[in-house]
Amino acid sequence: MNETPEVVVLRLGHRPGRDERMTTHVGLTARALGADRVVFPDNATGSLETVSDITDRFGGPFEAELTDSPRGVVRNWAGEIAHLTMYGLPVQDVEGEIREAHRDQPLLIVVGAEKVPFDVYEEADWNVGVTNQPHSEVAGLAVFLDRLFEGRELEAEWEDADRNVIPQGTGKRVEPVDSDAECGHNR
Ligand code: SAM
């Protein structure tokens, strides 16, 4: 998926304590479902560490980074911007247009935590609703990425992992990448 311009997820807002798991899951979902990079506000250091650790163990390419100015990332973005919000246009109506624009333009996907400043609605090229019902930024991001990549992200191959999960009908099996030996175990 690296032949196309990059897809970056920006987490806008992070309330320490309250948003820890949600912010981390935004990063993990961005990685697992095909984005190239996640940018967290600089008070989300725990999320950065967790996502970087998962990338080290389970592979990439994927980058997690902090910014001291999430709003600056939006303002200075050289490419297209999709802001996920329950008030936006239905994803099924705009996904084709966004995919087309992304053929030659980097895409920034903005997900909020608390109330998103109205400027962001104006700076976005698309305000996108994954349904127009309130739910979770993690769910919204997952559906949006899957629509953007039309399911191809599910076939991604991971580089530089130190372990591979071997899919099982029942139980868990994990193999070290640099050895043929199985180290997995069944429950
Ligand atoms: N009123 C907010 C809004 O504008 O969507 C809900 C805040 S919600 C707790 C946090 C984030 O989840 C939002 O900033 C948005 O990115 C995402 N979100 C929630 N519902 C969504 C939906 N139906 N479609 C897309 N994104 C959604």
XYZ file of N, CA and C and ligand atoms in Angstrom:
588
model
N 0.828 -1.193 0.000
C 0.000 0.000 0.000
C 0.868 1.251 0.000
N 2.213 1.044 -0.192
C 3.085 2.201 -0.072
C 3.304 2.931 -1.387
N 2.751 2.385 -2.507
C 2.951 3.049 -3.785
C 2.069 4.286 -3.904
N 1.037 4.403 -3.063
C 0.167 5.575 -3.090
C 0.670 6.601 -2.071
N 0.257 7.868 -2.226
C 0.658 8.886 -1.237
C 0.234 8.473 0.176
N 0.918 9.032 1.170
C 0.707 8.539 2.530
C -0.676 8.893 3.100
N -1.081 8.063 4.028
C -2.301 8.287 4.806
C -1.880 8.462 6.253
N -2.234 9.614 6.812
C -1.829 9.945 8.177
C -3.079 10.185 9.014
N -3.097 9.611 10.210
C -4.215 9.819 11.128
C -3.770 10.791 12.212
N -4.549 11.846 12.412
C -4.265 12.819 13.469
C -5.305 12.683 14.565
N -4.825 12.420 15.783
C -5.706 12.415 16.946
C -5.755 13.848 17.473
N -6.922 14.461 17.372
C -7.067 15.853 17.795
C -7.675 15.871 19.195
N -6.872 16.230 20.189
C -7.368 16.256 21.557
C -7.053 14.950 22.273
N -6.653 15.084 23.528
C -6.375 13.897 24.353
C -6.457 14.334 25.810
N -7.435 13.768 26.529
C -7.566 14.098 27.951
C -6.872 13.009 28.751
N -5.705 13.358 29.372
C -4.960 12.345 30.122
C -5.868 11.665 31.135
N -5.687 10.361 31.281
C -6.560 9.578 32.158
C -7.745 9.088 31.371
N -8.663 9.988 31.069
C -9.910 9.616 30.410
C -9.715 9.007 29.014
N -8.796 9.546 28.226
C -8.680 9.131 26.816
C -7.533 8.171 26.536
N -6.849 7.682 27.564
C -5.630 6.891 27.310
C -5.875 5.729 26.366
N -6.841 4.883 26.704
C -7.063 3.679 25.892
C -7.596 4.042 24.509
N -8.486 5.010 24.459
C -9.073 5.399 23.176
C -7.999 5.959 22.247
N -7.126 6.795 22.767
C -6.063 7.368 21.926
C -5.119 6.270 21.448
N -4.769 5.349 22.356
C -3.915 4.222 21.953
C -4.604 3.412 20.866
N -5.893 3.176 21.025
C -6.603 2.351 20.045
C -6.763 3.058 18.702
N -6.830 4.369 18.711
C -6.793 5.103 17.433
C -5.488 4.766 16.708
N -4.377 4.771 17.445
C -3.083 4.463 16.834
C -2.991 3.017 16.371
N -3.448 2.088 17.198
C -3.373 0.672 16.825
C -4.258 0.375 15.609
N -5.405 1.016 15.566
C -6.327 0.812 14.442
C -5.758 1.433 13.173
N -5.164 2.624 13.300
C -4.516 3.248 12.137
C -3.467 2.294 11.569
N -2.642 1.720 12.438
C -1.581 0.806 11.989
C -2.167 -0.448 11.349
N -3.077 -1.095 12.055
C -3.573 -2.396 11.595
C -4.362 -2.278 10.297
N -5.005 -1.140 10.082
C -5.906 -1.021 8.941
C -5.349 -0.117 7.839
N -4.032 -0.006 7.767
C -3.425 0.485 6.527
C -2.921 1.903 6.472
N -3.078 2.717 7.544
C -2.482 4.057 7.514
C -0.959 3.929 7.621
N -0.257 4.969 7.229
C 1.211 4.955 7.274
C 1.743 5.537 8.577
N 0.962 6.419 9.207
C 1.481 7.184 10.328
C 0.326 7.622 11.205
N 0.587 7.744 12.518
C -0.374 8.404 13.410
C 0.357 9.531 14.119
N -0.350 10.642 14.299
C 0.209 11.778 15.033
C -0.679 12.018 16.248
N -0.037 11.954 17.430
C -0.747 12.172 18.695
C -0.392 13.545 19.260
N -1.293 14.134 20.039
C -0.917 15.332 20.798
C 0.217 14.979 21.771
N 1.037 15.949 22.129
C 2.261 15.615 22.875
C 2.013 15.243 24.342
N 0.767 15.277 24.795
C 0.488 14.742 26.140
C 0.084 13.259 26.094
N 0.159 12.657 24.911
C -0.241 11.242 24.774
C 0.996 10.358 24.640
N 1.951 10.540 25.542
C 3.225 9.797 25.431
C 3.019 8.293 25.655
N 2.079 7.927 26.516
C 1.823 6.499 26.765
C 1.314 5.813 25.502
N 0.448 6.484 24.759
C -0.073 5.921 23.511
C 1.054 5.770 22.502
N 1.922 6.763 22.427
C 3.063 6.684 21.508
C 3.913 5.456 21.825
N 4.201 5.260 23.118
C 5.053 4.130 23.518
C 4.390 2.797 23.166
N 3.098 2.681 23.451
C 2.406 1.417 23.177
C 2.383 1.111 21.687
N 2.034 2.095 20.870
C 1.932 1.855 19.428
C 3.318 1.560 18.837
N 4.342 2.257 19.317
C 5.703 2.001 18.824
C 6.151 0.601 19.220
N 5.813 0.185 20.417
C 6.177 -1.152 20.887
C 5.488 -2.238 20.045
N 4.216 -2.039 19.763
C 3.489 -3.014 18.925
C 4.111 -3.077 17.532
N 4.491 -1.936 16.989
C 5.120 -1.926 15.654
C 6.459 -2.654 15.696
N 7.238 -2.441 16.751
C 8.520 -3.150 16.878
C 8.301 -4.660 16.897
N 7.275 -5.102 17.596
C 7.075 -6.546 17.761
C 6.339 -7.180 16.588
N 5.302 -6.496 16.086
C 4.435 -7.117 15.071
C 4.679 -6.586 13.656
N 5.536 -5.586 13.509
C 5.954 -5.151 12.189
C 5.352 -3.839 11.721
N 5.886 -3.403 10.595
C 5.466 -2.150 9.989
C 5.390 -2.349 8.485
N 5.641 -1.286 7.706
C 6.072 0.024 8.176
C 4.921 0.818 8.770
N 5.220 1.508 9.886
C 4.249 2.394 10.514
C 5.012 3.310 11.467
N 4.657 4.569 11.474
C 5.307 5.541 12.359
C 4.272 6.132 13.310
N 4.674 6.302 14.565
C 3.852 7.041 15.540
C 4.685 8.209 16.025
N 4.072 9.367 16.090
C 4.818 10.539 16.528
C 3.918 11.487 17.327
N 4.580 12.449 17.999
C 3.865 13.456 18.795
C 3.974 14.809 18.107
N 2.980 15.653 18.352
C 3.087 17.041 17.902
C 2.678 17.964 19.039
N 3.354 19.122 19.131
C 2.915 20.101 20.132
C 1.839 21.016 19.542
N 1.482 20.789 18.269
C 0.450 21.623 17.648
C -0.416 20.811 16.674
N -1.365 20.049 17.218
C -2.260 19.300 16.329
C -3.003 20.223 15.353
N -3.392 21.383 15.817
C -4.078 22.321 14.919
C -3.145 22.782 13.804
N -1.851 22.930 14.147
C -0.851 23.302 13.142
C -0.713 22.226 12.075
N -0.813 20.943 12.494
C -0.733 19.845 11.519
C -1.864 19.995 10.502
N -3.046 20.343 10.977
C -4.189 20.527 10.069
C -3.941 21.739 9.174
N -3.553 22.849 9.803
C -3.387 24.102 9.032
C -2.327 23.973 7.949
N -1.243 23.239 8.273
C -0.107 23.193 7.348
C -0.104 21.953 6.461
N -1.175 21.166 6.497
C -1.174 19.910 5.738
C -1.153 20.182 4.230
N -0.205 19.560 3.536
C -0.112 19.707 2.073
C -0.764 18.484 1.440
N -2.047 18.524 1.297
C -2.781 17.387 0.743
C -4.247 17.545 1.084
N -4.943 16.435 1.082
C -6.378 16.450 1.367
C -6.630 16.112 2.834
N -7.765 16.593 3.348
C -8.106 16.354 4.758
C -9.526 15.805 4.858
N -9.648 14.660 5.525
C -10.966 14.104 5.843
C -11.121 14.138 7.363
N -12.125 14.843 7.833
C -12.406 14.940 9.273
C -13.609 14.057 9.588
N -13.406 13.094 10.481
C -14.489 12.174 10.829
C -15.367 12.790 11.911
N -16.630 12.936 11.588
C -17.583 13.522 12.522
C -18.990 13.020 12.227
N -19.746 12.811 13.281
C -21.123 12.336 13.112
C -21.990 13.329 12.337
N -21.525 14.578 12.196
C -22.307 15.599 11.483
C -21.972 15.668 9.996
N -21.022 14.826 9.553
C -20.523 14.940 8.188
C -21.379 14.230 7.150
N -20.882 14.282 5.910
C -21.565 13.600 4.801
C -21.338 12.098 4.918
N -22.329 11.309 4.546
C -22.202 9.857 4.701
C -20.978 9.315 3.971
N -20.218 8.475 4.660
C -18.979 7.935 4.086
C -19.253 7.253 2.753
N -20.375 6.592 2.630
C -20.665 5.863 1.397
C -20.887 6.802 0.216
N -21.203 8.093 0.514
C -21.415 9.059 -0.570
C -20.113 9.740 -1.007
N -19.115 9.792 -0.132
C -17.901 10.556 -0.459
C -16.654 9.689 -0.596
N -16.751 8.411 -0.265
C -15.536 7.577 -0.279
C -14.871 7.531 -1.658
N -15.668 7.500 -2.739
C -15.102 7.420 -4.090
C -14.295 8.656 -4.428
N -14.868 9.812 -4.083
C -14.210 11.098 -4.327
C -12.894 11.191 -3.532
N -12.936 10.730 -2.295
C -11.733 10.792 -1.449
C -10.667 9.836 -2.003
N -11.075 8.645 -2.398
C -10.136 7.669 -2.967
C -9.484 8.236 -4.219
N -10.281 8.878 -5.042
C -9.775 9.455 -6.289
C -8.741 10.551 -5.979
N -9.060 11.420 -5.051
C -8.132 12.503 -4.684
C -6.853 11.933 -4.078
N -6.988 10.830 -3.369
C -5.831 10.230 -2.695
C -4.881 9.541 -3.671
N -5.285 9.368 -4.912
C -4.363 8.751 -5.887
C -3.086 9.566 -6.022
N -3.202 10.900 -5.922
C -1.982 11.709 -6.080
C -1.799 12.748 -4.972
N -2.527 12.607 -3.874
C -2.411 13.561 -2.762
C -2.352 12.814 -1.436
N -1.433 13.211 -0.537
C -1.470 12.636 0.813
C -2.813 12.946 1.475
N -3.246 12.030 2.335
C -4.538 12.211 3.004
C -4.332 12.267 4.514
N -4.851 13.318 5.130
C -4.865 13.436 6.592
C -6.278 13.101 7.071
N -6.368 12.148 7.989
C -7.660 11.779 8.579
C -7.656 12.304 10.011
N -8.598 13.174 10.320
C -8.651 13.795 11.644
C -9.749 13.141 12.463
N -9.390 12.660 13.660
C -10.410 12.155 14.586
C -10.312 12.933 15.891
N -11.452 13.270 16.441
C -11.482 14.094 17.638
C -11.554 13.261 18.905
N -11.554 13.981 20.012
C -11.751 13.372 21.327
C -12.916 14.129 21.963
N -12.619 15.334 22.445
C -13.695 16.191 22.931
C -14.182 17.029 21.742
N -14.851 18.141 22.056
C -15.438 18.965 20.986
C -14.349 19.466 20.028
N -14.584 19.289 18.748
C -13.617 19.706 17.727
C -13.919 21.160 17.338
N -12.869 22.036 17.320
C -13.109 23.443 16.960
C -13.719 23.571 15.569
N -14.582 24.545 15.375
C -15.289 24.665 14.104
C -14.343 24.903 12.932
N -13.196 25.560 13.210
C -12.190 25.785 12.152
C -11.842 24.496 11.424
N -11.782 23.398 12.170
C -11.385 22.118 11.566
C -12.437 21.681 10.549
N -13.713 21.938 10.861
C -14.778 21.610 9.905
C -14.581 22.403 8.615
N -14.084 23.636 8.764
C -13.891 24.488 7.585
C -12.623 24.139 6.829
N -11.590 23.726 7.561
C -10.317 23.394 6.905
C -10.361 22.037 6.220
N -11.283 21.181 6.646
C -11.367 19.840 6.060
C -11.900 19.927 4.623
N -11.384 19.048 3.756
C -11.938 18.932 2.406
C -13.242 18.138 2.454
N -13.307 17.206 3.411
C -14.548 16.449 3.628
C -14.760 16.292 5.127
N -15.962 16.576 5.573
C -16.401 16.161 6.900
C -17.231 14.901 6.677
N -16.774 13.806 7.279
C -17.305 12.490 6.910
C -17.978 11.832 8.112
N -19.201 11.418 7.922
C -19.922 10.681 8.960
C -19.946 9.186 8.642
N -19.601 8.401 9.625
C -19.752 6.940 9.505
C -21.043 6.630 10.245
N -22.135 6.711 9.527
C -23.482 6.958 10.045
C -23.508 8.379 10.614
N -24.695 8.893 10.860
C -24.793 10.196 11.512
C -25.248 10.015 12.959
N -24.793 8.930 13.540
C -25.073 8.633 14.949
C -23.781 8.787 15.754
N -23.887 9.212 17.005
C -22.680 9.314 17.834
C -22.152 7.936 18.173
N -20.862 7.711 17.974
C -20.235 6.474 18.449
C -18.781 6.750 18.758
N -17.891 5.905 18.278
C -16.509 5.976 18.740
C -15.577 6.349 17.595
N -14.544 7.123 17.909
C -13.553 7.479 16.896
C -12.819 6.246 16.370
N -12.691 5.222 17.207
C -12.006 3.995 16.781
C -12.863 3.260 15.747
N -14.145 3.140 16.024
C -15.059 2.491 15.079
C -15.139 3.296 13.787
N -15.252 4.616 13.909
C -15.345 5.472 12.724
C -14.100 5.345 11.866
N -12.942 5.348 12.524
C -11.677 5.246 11.790
C -11.573 3.899 11.077
N -11.957 2.834 11.752
C -11.850 1.498 11.161
C -12.715 1.388 9.903
N -13.942 1.829 10.001
C -14.831 1.744 8.832
C -14.303 2.642 7.710
N -13.863 3.837 8.081
C -13.377 4.761 7.054
C -12.178 4.172 6.306
N -11.202 3.626 7.044
C -10.009 3.070 6.390
C -10.374 1.884 5.511
N -11.271 1.062 5.995
C -11.670 -0.100 5.199
C -12.361 0.332 3.904
N -13.172 1.378 3.984
C -13.816 1.916 2.774
C -12.772 2.542 1.841
N -11.842 3.296 2.433
C -10.811 3.961 1.627
C -10.011 2.931 0.831
N -9.590 1.866 1.503
C -8.732 0.861 0.858
C -9.533 -0.279 0.231
N -10.806 -0.218 0.304
C -11.705 -1.238 -0.268
C -11.313 -2.651 0.163
N -10.893 -2.771 1.413
C -10.600 -4.093 1.974
C -9.194 -4.600 1.721
N -8.420 -3.911 0.875
C -7.074 -4.419 0.552
C -6.156 -4.429 1.766
N -6.444 -3.539 2.750
C -5.591 -3.466 3.942
C -5.618 -4.775 4.737
N -6.657 -5.579 4.515
C -6.760 -6.841 5.273
C -5.716 -7.854 4.825
N -5.132 -7.623 3.639
C -4.130 -8.553 3.087
C -2.716 -8.022 3.285
N -2.537 -7.020 4.098
C -1.208 -6.387 4.239
C -0.156 -7.382 4.697
N 1.059 -7.190 4.188
C 2.196 -7.976 4.666
C 3.046 -7.074 5.537
N 3.491 -7.615 6.659
C 4.183 -6.809 7.651
C 5.684 -7.060 7.576
N 6.446 -5.971 7.644
C 7.903 -6.077 7.543
C 8.539 -5.871 8.905
N 9.691 -6.541 9.080
C 10.528 -6.355 10.274
C 9.830 -6.710 11.583
N 8.888 -7.634 11.507
C 8.258 -8.125 12.742
C 9.213 -9.102 13.411
N 9.148 -9.230 14.716
C 9.940 -10.300 15.338
C 9.073 -11.515 15.652
N 7.786 -11.433 15.298
C 6.888 -12.572 15.484
C 5.744 -12.479 14.489
N 5.208 -13.622 14.132
C 4.028 -13.687 13.261
C 2.931 -14.448 13.978
N 1.738 -13.926 13.893
C 0.579 -14.681 14.378
C 0.127 -15.592 13.241
N 0.015 -16.885 13.539
C -0.452 -17.842 12.541
C -1.936 -18.083 12.807
N -2.779 -17.693 11.856
C -4.230 -17.779 12.121
C -4.658 -19.203 12.468
N -5.515 -19.310 13.456
C -6.000 -20.606 13.938
C -7.517 -20.567 14.070
N -8.133 -21.679 13.777
C -9.569 -21.783 14.033
C -9.869 -21.725 15.516
N -8.986 -22.306 16.298
C -9.133 -22.308 17.764
C -7.743 -22.150 18.373
N -7.640 -21.390 19.410
C -6.365 -21.264 20.105
C -5.485 -20.183 19.519
N -4.232 -20.147 20.000
C -3.301 -19.080 19.622
C -1.995 -19.706 19.171
N -1.474 -19.213 18.056
C -0.168 -19.693 17.622
C 0.654 -18.511 17.112
N 1.846 -18.380 17.682
C 2.741 -17.288 17.315
C 4.094 -17.897 17.005
N 4.704 -17.464 15.886
C 6.026 -17.984 15.530
C 7.026 -16.851 15.479
N 8.243 -17.116 15.954
C 9.292 -16.107 15.764
C 9.629 -16.015 14.284
N 9.913 -14.821 13.807
C 10.109 -14.630 12.377
C 11.423 -15.239 11.898
N 12.450 -15.229 12.746
C 13.768 -15.674 12.292
C 14.029 -17.154 12.587
N 12.993 -17.917 12.805
C 13.189 -19.330 13.104
C 12.003 -20.117 12.586
N 12.250 -21.374 12.216
C 11.146 -22.235 11.783
C 10.438 -22.862 12.975
N 11.076 -22.739 14.142
C 10.513 -23.401 15.317
C 9.211 -22.738 15.730
N 8.247 -23.526 16.123
C 6.992 -22.976 16.602
C 7.105 -22.721 18.094
N 6.670 -21.557 18.519
C 6.694 -21.296 19.958
C 5.286 -21.073 20.465
N 4.307 -21.333 19.602
C 2.938 -21.075 20.002
C 2.412 -22.118 20.954
N 1.243 -21.869 21.480
C 0.604 -22.840 22.344
C -0.898 -22.707 22.189
N -1.584 -23.777 22.436
C -3.032 -23.751 22.348
C -3.624 -23.613 23.739
N -4.735 -22.900 23.781
C -5.411 -22.776 25.063
C -6.093 -24.068 25.415
N -19.979 15.337 18.698
C -18.768 14.690 18.278
C -18.629 14.581 16.754
O -18.407 15.605 16.140
O -18.635 13.521 16.127
C -18.665 13.356 19.016
C -17.385 13.269 19.760
S -16.855 11.620 19.793
C -16.758 11.326 21.494
C -15.139 11.714 19.398
C -14.845 11.547 17.937
O -15.413 10.355 17.452
C -15.336 12.620 17.013
O -14.532 13.779 17.051
C -15.283 11.921 15.675
O -13.982 11.997 15.106
C -15.597 10.471 16.055
N -16.976 10.093 15.737
C -17.981 9.881 16.600
N -19.119 9.531 15.953
C -18.807 9.504 14.641
C -19.519 9.219 13.448
N -20.800 8.861 13.472
N -18.877 9.307 12.268
C -17.575 9.663 12.208
N -16.823 9.948 13.304
C -17.430 9.872 14.495
